[in-house]
Coordinates of C-alpha atoms in Angstrom, one line a residue:
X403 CA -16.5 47.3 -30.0
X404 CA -15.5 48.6 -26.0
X405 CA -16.0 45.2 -25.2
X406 CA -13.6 43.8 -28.2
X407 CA -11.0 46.5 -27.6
X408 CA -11.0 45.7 -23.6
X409 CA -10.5 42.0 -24.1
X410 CA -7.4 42.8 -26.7
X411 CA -5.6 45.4 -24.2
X412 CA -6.2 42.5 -21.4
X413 CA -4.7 40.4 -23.6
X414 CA -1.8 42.4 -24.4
X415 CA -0.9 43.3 -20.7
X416 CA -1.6 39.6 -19.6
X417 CA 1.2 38.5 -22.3
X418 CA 3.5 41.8 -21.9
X419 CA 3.9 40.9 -18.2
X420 CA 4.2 37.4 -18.4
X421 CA 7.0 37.7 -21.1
X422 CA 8.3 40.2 -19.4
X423 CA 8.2 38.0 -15.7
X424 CA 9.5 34.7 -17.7
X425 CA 12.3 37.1 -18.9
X426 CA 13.6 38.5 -15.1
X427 CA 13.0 35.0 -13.7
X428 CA 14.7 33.4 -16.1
X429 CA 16.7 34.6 -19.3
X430 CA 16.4 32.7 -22.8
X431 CA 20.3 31.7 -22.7
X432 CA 19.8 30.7 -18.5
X433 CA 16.9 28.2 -20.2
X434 CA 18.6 27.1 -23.0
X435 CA 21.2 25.8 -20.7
X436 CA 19.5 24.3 -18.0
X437 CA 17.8 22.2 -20.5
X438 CA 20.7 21.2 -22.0
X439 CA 22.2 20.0 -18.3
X440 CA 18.9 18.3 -17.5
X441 CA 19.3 15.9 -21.0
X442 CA 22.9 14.3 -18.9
X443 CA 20.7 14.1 -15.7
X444 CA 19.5 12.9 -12.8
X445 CA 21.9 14.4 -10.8
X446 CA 22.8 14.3 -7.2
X447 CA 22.9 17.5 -5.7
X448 CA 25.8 18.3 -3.4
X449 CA 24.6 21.6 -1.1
X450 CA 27.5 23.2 0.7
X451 CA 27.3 26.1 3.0
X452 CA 30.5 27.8 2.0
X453 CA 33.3 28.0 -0.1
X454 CA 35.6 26.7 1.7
X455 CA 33.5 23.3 1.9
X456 CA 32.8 23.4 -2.0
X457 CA 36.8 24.1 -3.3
X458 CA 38.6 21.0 -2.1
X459 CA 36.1 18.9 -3.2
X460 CA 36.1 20.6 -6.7
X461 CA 40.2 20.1 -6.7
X462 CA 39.3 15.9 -5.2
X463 CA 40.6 14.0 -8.2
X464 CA 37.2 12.1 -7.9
X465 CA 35.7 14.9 -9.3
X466 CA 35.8 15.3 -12.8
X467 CA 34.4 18.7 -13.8
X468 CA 32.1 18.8 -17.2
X469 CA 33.2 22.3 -18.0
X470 CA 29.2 23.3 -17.7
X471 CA 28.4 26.5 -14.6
X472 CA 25.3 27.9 -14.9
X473 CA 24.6 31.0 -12.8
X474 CA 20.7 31.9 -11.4
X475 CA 19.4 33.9 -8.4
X476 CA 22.7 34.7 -7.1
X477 CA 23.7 31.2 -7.0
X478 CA 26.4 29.2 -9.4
X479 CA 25.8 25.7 -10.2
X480 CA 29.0 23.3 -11.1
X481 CA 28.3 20.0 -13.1
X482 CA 30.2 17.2 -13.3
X483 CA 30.7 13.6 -12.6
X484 CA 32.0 11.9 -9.1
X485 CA 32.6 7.8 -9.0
X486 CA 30.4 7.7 -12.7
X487 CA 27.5 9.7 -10.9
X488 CA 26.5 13.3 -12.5
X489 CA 26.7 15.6 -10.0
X490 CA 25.7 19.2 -9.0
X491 CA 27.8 21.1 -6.8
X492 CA 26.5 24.4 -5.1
X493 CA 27.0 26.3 -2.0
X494 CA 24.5 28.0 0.1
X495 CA 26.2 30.6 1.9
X496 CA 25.2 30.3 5.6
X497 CA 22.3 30.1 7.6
X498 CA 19.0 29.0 7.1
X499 CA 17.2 31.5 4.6
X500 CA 20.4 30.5 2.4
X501 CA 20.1 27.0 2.6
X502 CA 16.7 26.7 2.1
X503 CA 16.6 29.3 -1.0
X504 CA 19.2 27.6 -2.7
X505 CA 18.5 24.4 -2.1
X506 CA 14.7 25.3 -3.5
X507 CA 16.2 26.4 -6.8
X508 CA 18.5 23.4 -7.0
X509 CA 15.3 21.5 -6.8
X510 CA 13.2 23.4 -9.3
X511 CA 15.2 24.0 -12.1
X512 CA 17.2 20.8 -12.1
X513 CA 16.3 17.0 -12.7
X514 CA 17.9 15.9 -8.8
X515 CA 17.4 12.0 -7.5
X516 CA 18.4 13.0 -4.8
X517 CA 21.0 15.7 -2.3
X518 CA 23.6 15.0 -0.2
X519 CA 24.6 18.2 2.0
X520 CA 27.5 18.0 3.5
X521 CA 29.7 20.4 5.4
X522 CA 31.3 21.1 9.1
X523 CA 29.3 21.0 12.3
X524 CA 29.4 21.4 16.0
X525 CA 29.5 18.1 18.4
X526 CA 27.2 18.2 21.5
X527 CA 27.4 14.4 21.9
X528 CA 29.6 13.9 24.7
X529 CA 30.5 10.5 23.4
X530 CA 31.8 11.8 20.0
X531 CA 34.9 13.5 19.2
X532 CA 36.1 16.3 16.6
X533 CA 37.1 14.9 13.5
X534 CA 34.2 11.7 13.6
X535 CA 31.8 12.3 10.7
X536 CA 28.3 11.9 11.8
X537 CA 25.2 10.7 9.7
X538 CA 22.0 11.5 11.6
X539 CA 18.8 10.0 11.2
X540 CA 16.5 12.6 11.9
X541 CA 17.0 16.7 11.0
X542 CA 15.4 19.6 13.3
X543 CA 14.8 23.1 13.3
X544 CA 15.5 24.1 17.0
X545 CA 15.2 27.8 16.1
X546 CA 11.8 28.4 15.6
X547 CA 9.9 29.7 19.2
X548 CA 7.1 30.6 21.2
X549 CA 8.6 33.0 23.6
X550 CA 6.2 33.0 26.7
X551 CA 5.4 36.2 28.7
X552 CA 7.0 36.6 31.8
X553 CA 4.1 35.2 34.8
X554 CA 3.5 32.6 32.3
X555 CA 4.1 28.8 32.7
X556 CA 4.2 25.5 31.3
X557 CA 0.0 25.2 32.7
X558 CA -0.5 28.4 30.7
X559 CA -1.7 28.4 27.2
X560 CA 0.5 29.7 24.5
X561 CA -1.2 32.7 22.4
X562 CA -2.6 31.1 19.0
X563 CA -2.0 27.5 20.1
X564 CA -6.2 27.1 20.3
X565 CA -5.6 27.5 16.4
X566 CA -3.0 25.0 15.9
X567 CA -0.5 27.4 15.0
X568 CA 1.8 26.8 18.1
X569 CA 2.0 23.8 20.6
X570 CA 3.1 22.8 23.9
X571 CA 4.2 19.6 22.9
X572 CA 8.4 19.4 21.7
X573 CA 9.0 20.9 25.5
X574 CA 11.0 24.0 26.2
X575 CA 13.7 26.0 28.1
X576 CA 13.4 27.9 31.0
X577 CA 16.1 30.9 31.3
X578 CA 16.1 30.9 35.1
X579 CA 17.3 27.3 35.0
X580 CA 20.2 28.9 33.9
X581 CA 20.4 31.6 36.5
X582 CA 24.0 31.9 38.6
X583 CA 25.6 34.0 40.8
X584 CA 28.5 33.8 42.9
X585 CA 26.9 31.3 46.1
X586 CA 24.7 29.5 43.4
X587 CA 25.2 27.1 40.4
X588 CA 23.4 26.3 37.5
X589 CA 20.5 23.7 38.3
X590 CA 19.5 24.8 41.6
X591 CA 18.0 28.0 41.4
X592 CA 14.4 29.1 42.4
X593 CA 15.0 32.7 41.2
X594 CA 12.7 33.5 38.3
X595 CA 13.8 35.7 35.2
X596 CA 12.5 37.7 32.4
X597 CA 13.2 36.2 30.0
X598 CA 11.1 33.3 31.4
X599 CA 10.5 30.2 28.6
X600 CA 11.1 29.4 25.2
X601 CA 8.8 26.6 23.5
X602 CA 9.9 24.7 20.7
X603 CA 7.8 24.7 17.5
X604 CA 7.2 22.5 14.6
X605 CA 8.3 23.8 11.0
X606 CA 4.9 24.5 8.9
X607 CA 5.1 22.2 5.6
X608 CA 3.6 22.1 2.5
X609 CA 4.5 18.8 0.7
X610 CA 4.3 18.7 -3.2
X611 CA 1.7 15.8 -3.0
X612 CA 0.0 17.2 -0.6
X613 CA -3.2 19.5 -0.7
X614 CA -1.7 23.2 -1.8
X615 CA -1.8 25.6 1.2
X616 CA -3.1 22.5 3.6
X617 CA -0.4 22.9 6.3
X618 CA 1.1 19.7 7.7
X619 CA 3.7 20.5 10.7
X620 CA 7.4 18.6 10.7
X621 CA 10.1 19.0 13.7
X622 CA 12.1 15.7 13.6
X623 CA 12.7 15.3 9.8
X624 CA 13.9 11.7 8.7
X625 CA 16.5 11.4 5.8
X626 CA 15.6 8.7 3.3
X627 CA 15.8 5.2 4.2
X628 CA 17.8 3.6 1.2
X629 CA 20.6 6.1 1.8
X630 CA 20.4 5.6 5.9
X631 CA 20.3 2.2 4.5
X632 CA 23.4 2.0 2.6
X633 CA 25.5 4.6 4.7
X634 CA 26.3 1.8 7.3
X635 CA 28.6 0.7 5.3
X636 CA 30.7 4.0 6.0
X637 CA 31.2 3.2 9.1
X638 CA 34.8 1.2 8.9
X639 CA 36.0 3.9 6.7
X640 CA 39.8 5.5 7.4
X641 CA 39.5 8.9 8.0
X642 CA 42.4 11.5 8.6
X643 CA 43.1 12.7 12.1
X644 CA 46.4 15.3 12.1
X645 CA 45.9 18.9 10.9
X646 CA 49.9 19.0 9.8
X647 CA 53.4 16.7 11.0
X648 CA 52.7 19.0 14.6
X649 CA 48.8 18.9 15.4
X650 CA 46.9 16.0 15.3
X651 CA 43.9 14.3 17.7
X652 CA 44.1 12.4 20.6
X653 CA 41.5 9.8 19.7
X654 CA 41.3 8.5 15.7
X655 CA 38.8 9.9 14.5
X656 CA 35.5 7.7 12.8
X657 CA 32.2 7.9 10.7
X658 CA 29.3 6.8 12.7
X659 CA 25.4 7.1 12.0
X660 CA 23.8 8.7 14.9
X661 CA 19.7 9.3 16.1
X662 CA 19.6 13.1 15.8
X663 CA 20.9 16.6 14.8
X664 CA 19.8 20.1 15.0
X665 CA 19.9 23.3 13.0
X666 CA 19.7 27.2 13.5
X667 CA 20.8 30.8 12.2
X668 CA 22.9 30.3 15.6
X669 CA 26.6 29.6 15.8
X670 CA 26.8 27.9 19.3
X671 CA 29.9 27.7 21.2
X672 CA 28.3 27.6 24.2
X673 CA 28.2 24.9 27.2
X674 CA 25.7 25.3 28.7
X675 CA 23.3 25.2 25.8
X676 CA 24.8 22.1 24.0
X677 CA 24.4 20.8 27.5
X678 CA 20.1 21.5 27.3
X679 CA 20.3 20.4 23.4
X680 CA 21.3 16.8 23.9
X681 CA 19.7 16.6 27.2
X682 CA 16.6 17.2 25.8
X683 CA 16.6 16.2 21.9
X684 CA 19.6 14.1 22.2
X685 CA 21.6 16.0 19.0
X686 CA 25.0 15.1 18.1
X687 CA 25.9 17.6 15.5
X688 CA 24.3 20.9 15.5
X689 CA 24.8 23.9 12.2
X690 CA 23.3 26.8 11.0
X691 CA 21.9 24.8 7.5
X692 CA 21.2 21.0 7.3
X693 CA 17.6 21.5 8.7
X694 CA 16.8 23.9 6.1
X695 CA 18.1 21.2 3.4
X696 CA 16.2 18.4 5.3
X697 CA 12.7 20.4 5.0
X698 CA 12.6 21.1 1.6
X699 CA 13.7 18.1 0.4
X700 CA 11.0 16.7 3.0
X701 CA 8.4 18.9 1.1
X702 CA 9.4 18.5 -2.4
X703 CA 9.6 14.7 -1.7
X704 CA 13.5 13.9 -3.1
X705 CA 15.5 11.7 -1.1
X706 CA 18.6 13.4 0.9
X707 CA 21.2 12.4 3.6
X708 CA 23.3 15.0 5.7
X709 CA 27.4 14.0 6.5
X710 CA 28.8 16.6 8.9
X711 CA 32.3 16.9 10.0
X712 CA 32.7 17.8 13.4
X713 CA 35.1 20.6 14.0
X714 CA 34.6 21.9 17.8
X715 CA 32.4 20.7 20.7
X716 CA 30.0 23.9 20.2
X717 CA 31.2 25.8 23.5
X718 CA 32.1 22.1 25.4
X719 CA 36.0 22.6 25.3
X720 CA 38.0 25.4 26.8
X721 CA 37.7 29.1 26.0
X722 CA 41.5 28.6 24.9
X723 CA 41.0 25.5 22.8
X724 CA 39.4 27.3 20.0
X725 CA 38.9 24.0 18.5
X726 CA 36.8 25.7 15.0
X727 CA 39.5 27.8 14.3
X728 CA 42.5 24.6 14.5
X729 CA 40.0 21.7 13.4
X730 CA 37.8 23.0 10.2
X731 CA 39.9 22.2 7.7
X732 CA 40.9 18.3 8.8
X733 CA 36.5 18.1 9.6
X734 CA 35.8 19.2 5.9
X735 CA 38.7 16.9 4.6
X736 CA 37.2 14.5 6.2
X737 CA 33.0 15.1 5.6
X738 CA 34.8 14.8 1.6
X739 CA 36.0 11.7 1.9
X740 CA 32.9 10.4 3.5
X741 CA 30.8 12.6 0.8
X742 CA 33.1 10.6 -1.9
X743 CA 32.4 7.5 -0.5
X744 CA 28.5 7.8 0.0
X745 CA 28.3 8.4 -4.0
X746 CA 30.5 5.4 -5.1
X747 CA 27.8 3.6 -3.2
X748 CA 24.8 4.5 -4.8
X749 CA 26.9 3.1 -7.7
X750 CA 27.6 -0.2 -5.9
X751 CA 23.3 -0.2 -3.7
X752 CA 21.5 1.7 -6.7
X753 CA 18.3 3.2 -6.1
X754 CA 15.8 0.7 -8.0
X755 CA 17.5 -1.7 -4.9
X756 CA 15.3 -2.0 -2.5
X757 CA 15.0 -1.0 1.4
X758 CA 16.1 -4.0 3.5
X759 CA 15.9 -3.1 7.6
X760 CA 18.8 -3.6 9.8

């Protein structure tokens, strides 16, 4: 009888707190509506970090709005239909905990083929120009570090990296490269500093077909090859280049596919660290999110492609040009257009089509 009436209150506790869970995860009308969405699906998702990014291309007369919002976990998701393709449209917030959270529940509660994130970025490519939309290859995280006691040096093993957990391999910075004074420059210092090196570190991932809680590790992460593929064709596309009748750019602006860019919870306007970043990883646009996309599409396995507008040099041009503040809003017109373009081509190259190399 003990042993009956124990098994019945287990029962009743397993099932009163997995109701009640299902219920605070997820509410009974929340459900009833994402199943309804996922019956007009796939969908491409369309991750944006702000508001700003998201409302003109909500008002783009390509976009044709189904009427449907459903809000979860802090985040509102938009349906609707761009060039004949459902779409969902979200926006992050920024940084990278933001990204990658909402881009997660994007990916779990939806049916997605595939994401396109899209948004403005910072050019450290010296042969690119604010205004060009770029369409990298591969993704980093360039915020993740070892940070090396002072004494230590490249020879000297980094604490844990016996284990695997952290590696001399991706390189690092040295702060006393950096050191200047008023009879010195940058570059040919032998003073030492505190702050001493910084080593670069692969993202820990955990792919959905992969063995659960087998770690792989991921630094440079590739967007998928059809939609490389097919984003070539972008590259002759018109894009806008004045602000208003009284501010536009010297050079016309253009969309090119480049090798690499970089993300971190960083907003960089400065020179000298572009300067190291495409030095050493040879970035061209560098943000606070588009990593965080990259990874977990990498891990969940659904096909994505980043388009960034570039709105300042990231701390290359003058301390009065302010570029960010003068340039955003022609960068995000622009990543739109390119955005709008993209998804009229999956039309035109669908995804049963296959890959074909360059």
């Amino acid at each position: 009888m003990a042993a009956k009436l124990k098994l019945f209150l287990f029962t009743f506790c397993f099932l009163f707190a997995l109701n009640k869970e299902a219920n605070g995860a997820l509410d009974a009308k929340t459900q009833v509506l994402i199943n309804l969405a996922n019956k007009h699906g796939p969908y491409i998702g369309l991750v944006v970090p702000s508001l700003s990014q998201l409302n003109p291309l909500l008002r783009h007369p390509s976009f044709i709005s189904s009427g449907l919002t459903i809000d979860h976990g802090g985040k509102r998701f938009r349906f609707g239909i761009i060039e004949s393709q459902p779409v969902i449209l979200v926006f992050t917030g920024v940084g990278m905990i933001n990204a990658a959270i909402t881009t997660q529940l994007l990916l779990s509660l939806f049916h997605v083929e595939g994401v396109v994130h899209y948004g403005i970025a910072g050019n450290a490519n010296p042969s690119l120009n604010i205004g060009d939309v770029t369409i990298p290859e591969y993704w980093s995280h360039s915020g993740l570090w070892s940070w090396q006691r002072f004494g230590d040096g490249p020879n000297n093993e980094l604490p844990l990296e016996e284990n695997g957990d952290y590696t001399r391999d991706i390189g690092y910075l040295r702060f006393a490269h950096y050191y200047t004074s008023d009879n010195e420059t940058a570059g040919n210092v032998t003073h030492d500093n505190f702050l001493n090196y910084i080593w670069y570190q692969p993202e820990e991932v955990f792919p959905v077909n992969g063995i659960p809680e087998e770690r792989q590790h991921a630094f440079w992460v590739p967007v998928d090859s059809h939609y490389y593929t097919i984003s070539k064709e972008l590259e002759g596309l018109q894009l806008d280049y004045c602000v208003n009748i009284t501010t536009c750019l010297k050079e016309k602006p253009k969309v090119t596919r480049v090798l690499r860019g970089t993300s971190a919870s960083i907003y960089l306007d400065n020179e000298a660290y572009r300067s190291f970043l495409y030095g050493k990883f040879t970035v061209s646009p560098v943000d606070m999110e588009s990593a965080s996309v990259a990874l977990i599409c990498y891990q969940q396995g659904v096909p994505f492609i980043v388009i960034n507008g570039l709105s300042d040099l990231a701390g290359g041009g003058s301390a009065q040009s302010n570029e960010s503040a003068t340039f955003t809003t022609l960068a995000v017109t622009n990543s739109i257009k390119v955005v709008v373009a993209f998804i009229n081509l999956l039309r035109v190259f669908p995804w049963a089509l296959p890959y074909v190399e360059n």
